[in-house]
């Protein structure tokens, strides 16, 4: 099996991270992989907002806890969050985001890092307490945060793959 297929088949979502920060060189490669994802008509209207540092992450966590009325919410406590936002008027924003997220997930896995896709910001990014933090982070008001990459080193070994049961149908 070639290395690309091995990377695709062994990547897993991780929800428990070690506290050590992602190396700058690795982060740059992951972001570059995201930038090279396909987008509708090659518009590339996304923005990646990298949130690192305990005080910045905590500010966003606290806003999300209020917005979700959940005092335990914490994005799974990764050392790095990448907020993927896109123009609200882009009808392909979520499809484009899916492509860029997968590129970043696969790049991270190839570098020994782990990820999980987080969706809550798409529903809360316009709540006043969350929007205030996003404004401070430089997320344009004209953007919706489509998804978030939780990024870091897995606390535990990656789980074994589960059987995939999606339907494949050939029409000839």
Short mmCIF file of C-alpha atoms in Angstrom, two decimals, residues 3-132:
data_model
loop_
_atom_site.label_atom_id
_atom_site.label_comp_id
_atom_site.label_asym_id
_atom_site.label_seq_id
_atom_site.Cartn_x
_atom_site.Cartn_y
_atom_site.Cartn_z
CA UNK A 3 2.07 6.08 1.77
CA UNK A 4 -0.86 8.30 0.74
CA UNK A 5 -3.35 5.44 1.11
CA UNK A 6 -1.78 4.35 4.39
CA UNK A 7 -2.14 7.93 5.71
CA UNK A 8 -5.79 8.07 4.58
CA UNK A 9 -6.68 4.75 6.17
CA UNK A 10 -4.91 5.27 9.51
CA UNK A 11 -6.02 8.83 10.38
CA UNK A 12 -8.38 8.98 13.35
CA UNK A 13 -10.26 11.72 15.17
CA UNK A 14 -8.74 12.37 18.60
CA UNK A 15 -10.53 13.97 21.54
CA UNK A 16 -7.74 13.94 24.16
CA UNK A 17 -4.54 15.90 23.59
CA UNK A 18 -1.22 16.37 25.35
CA UNK A 19 -0.45 19.94 26.38
CA UNK A 20 2.80 20.37 24.40
CA UNK A 21 2.50 22.88 21.58
CA UNK A 22 2.67 22.04 17.88
CA UNK A 23 6.06 22.80 16.31
CA UNK A 24 5.98 25.95 14.16
CA UNK A 25 7.37 24.11 11.10
CA UNK A 26 4.68 21.44 11.36
CA UNK A 27 1.94 24.03 11.79
CA UNK A 28 3.16 25.90 8.69
CA UNK A 29 3.02 22.69 6.62
CA UNK A 30 -0.49 21.91 7.87
CA UNK A 31 -1.70 25.41 6.99
CA UNK A 32 -0.06 25.18 3.59
CA UNK A 33 -1.89 21.90 2.96
CA UNK A 34 -5.13 23.70 3.79
CA UNK A 35 -4.33 26.53 1.39
CA UNK A 36 -3.77 24.04 -1.42
CA UNK A 37 -7.19 22.42 -1.06
CA UNK A 38 -9.60 22.78 -3.94
CA UNK A 39 -12.27 25.47 -3.73
CA UNK A 40 -15.23 26.24 -5.97
CA UNK A 41 -14.02 28.26 -8.96
CA UNK A 42 -10.66 28.46 -7.13
CA UNK A 43 -12.03 31.43 -5.15
CA UNK A 44 -10.12 30.54 -1.96
CA UNK A 45 -12.35 32.78 0.17
CA UNK A 46 -11.47 31.06 3.44
CA UNK A 47 -9.45 32.41 6.32
CA UNK A 48 -7.53 30.27 8.82
CA UNK A 49 -7.30 31.85 12.25
CA UNK A 50 -4.75 30.03 14.41
CA UNK A 51 -5.47 30.26 18.13
CA UNK A 52 -2.58 29.32 20.42
CA UNK A 53 -1.62 30.40 23.89
CA UNK A 54 -3.57 29.60 27.01
CA UNK A 55 -5.18 33.05 27.48
CA UNK A 56 -6.46 33.24 23.88
CA UNK A 57 -7.84 29.70 23.93
CA UNK A 58 -9.40 30.29 27.34
CA UNK A 59 -11.09 33.49 26.15
CA UNK A 60 -12.74 31.57 23.29
CA UNK A 61 -13.62 28.61 25.54
CA UNK A 62 -15.33 30.88 28.07
CA UNK A 63 -17.35 32.61 25.34
CA UNK A 64 -18.40 29.21 23.98
CA UNK A 65 -19.34 27.94 27.43
CA UNK A 66 -21.72 30.90 27.81
CA UNK A 67 -23.10 30.57 24.28
CA UNK A 68 -23.75 26.85 24.66
CA UNK A 69 -24.79 27.12 28.32
CA UNK A 70 -22.26 24.37 29.02
CA UNK A 71 -19.62 25.09 31.69
CA UNK A 72 -17.66 21.97 30.67
CA UNK A 73 -17.16 22.87 27.00
CA UNK A 74 -13.45 23.05 26.10
CA UNK A 75 -12.84 22.07 22.42
CA UNK A 76 -11.16 18.90 23.85
CA UNK A 77 -8.29 21.10 25.15
CA UNK A 78 -5.86 20.95 22.22
CA UNK A 79 -2.83 23.26 22.29
CA UNK A 80 -3.85 24.72 18.89
CA UNK A 81 -7.18 25.58 17.31
CA UNK A 82 -7.56 26.54 13.66
CA UNK A 83 -10.81 28.39 12.97
CA UNK A 84 -11.79 27.99 9.32
CA UNK A 85 -14.07 30.82 8.29
CA UNK A 86 -15.48 31.74 4.92
CA UNK A 87 -17.58 34.46 3.34
CA UNK A 88 -21.25 34.18 4.28
CA UNK A 89 -22.21 34.90 0.68
CA UNK A 90 -20.18 31.99 -0.68
CA UNK A 91 -22.71 29.24 -1.40
CA UNK A 92 -19.83 26.75 -1.46
CA UNK A 93 -18.31 27.85 1.86
CA UNK A 94 -19.00 24.57 3.65
CA UNK A 95 -17.88 22.39 0.75
CA UNK A 96 -14.67 24.42 0.43
CA UNK A 97 -14.16 24.14 4.17
CA UNK A 98 -14.57 20.36 4.01
CA UNK A 99 -11.79 20.14 1.44
CA UNK A 100 -9.40 22.34 3.36
CA UNK A 101 -10.13 20.58 6.66
CA UNK A 102 -9.39 17.17 5.18
CA UNK A 103 -6.13 18.42 3.70
CA UNK A 104 -5.10 19.77 7.10
CA UNK A 105 -6.16 16.57 8.89
CA UNK A 106 -4.17 14.37 6.53
CA UNK A 107 -1.11 16.64 6.66
CA UNK A 108 -1.26 16.67 10.47
CA UNK A 109 -1.51 12.87 10.62
CA UNK A 110 1.45 12.49 8.26
CA UNK A 111 3.47 14.64 10.71
CA UNK A 112 2.49 12.61 13.78
CA UNK A 113 -0.14 15.06 14.98
CA UNK A 114 -3.80 14.45 15.69
CA UNK A 115 -6.99 16.35 14.92
CA UNK A 116 -10.72 16.39 15.36
CA UNK A 117 -13.37 18.38 13.48
CA UNK A 118 -15.42 20.69 15.72
CA UNK A 119 -18.67 22.24 14.47
CA UNK A 120 -20.13 24.36 17.29
CA UNK A 121 -18.77 27.71 16.10
CA UNK A 122 -20.87 27.61 12.93
CA UNK A 123 -23.97 27.93 15.13
CA UNK A 124 -22.55 30.30 17.73
CA UNK A 125 -20.20 32.64 15.85
CA UNK A 126 -22.81 35.40 15.72
CA UNK A 127 -23.75 35.26 19.39
CA UNK A 128 -22.50 38.50 20.96
CA UNK A 129 -20.09 36.93 23.47
CA UNK A 130 -18.51 34.74 20.78
CA UNK A 131 -18.49 37.40 18.07
CA UNK A 132 -16.64 39.76 20.40
#
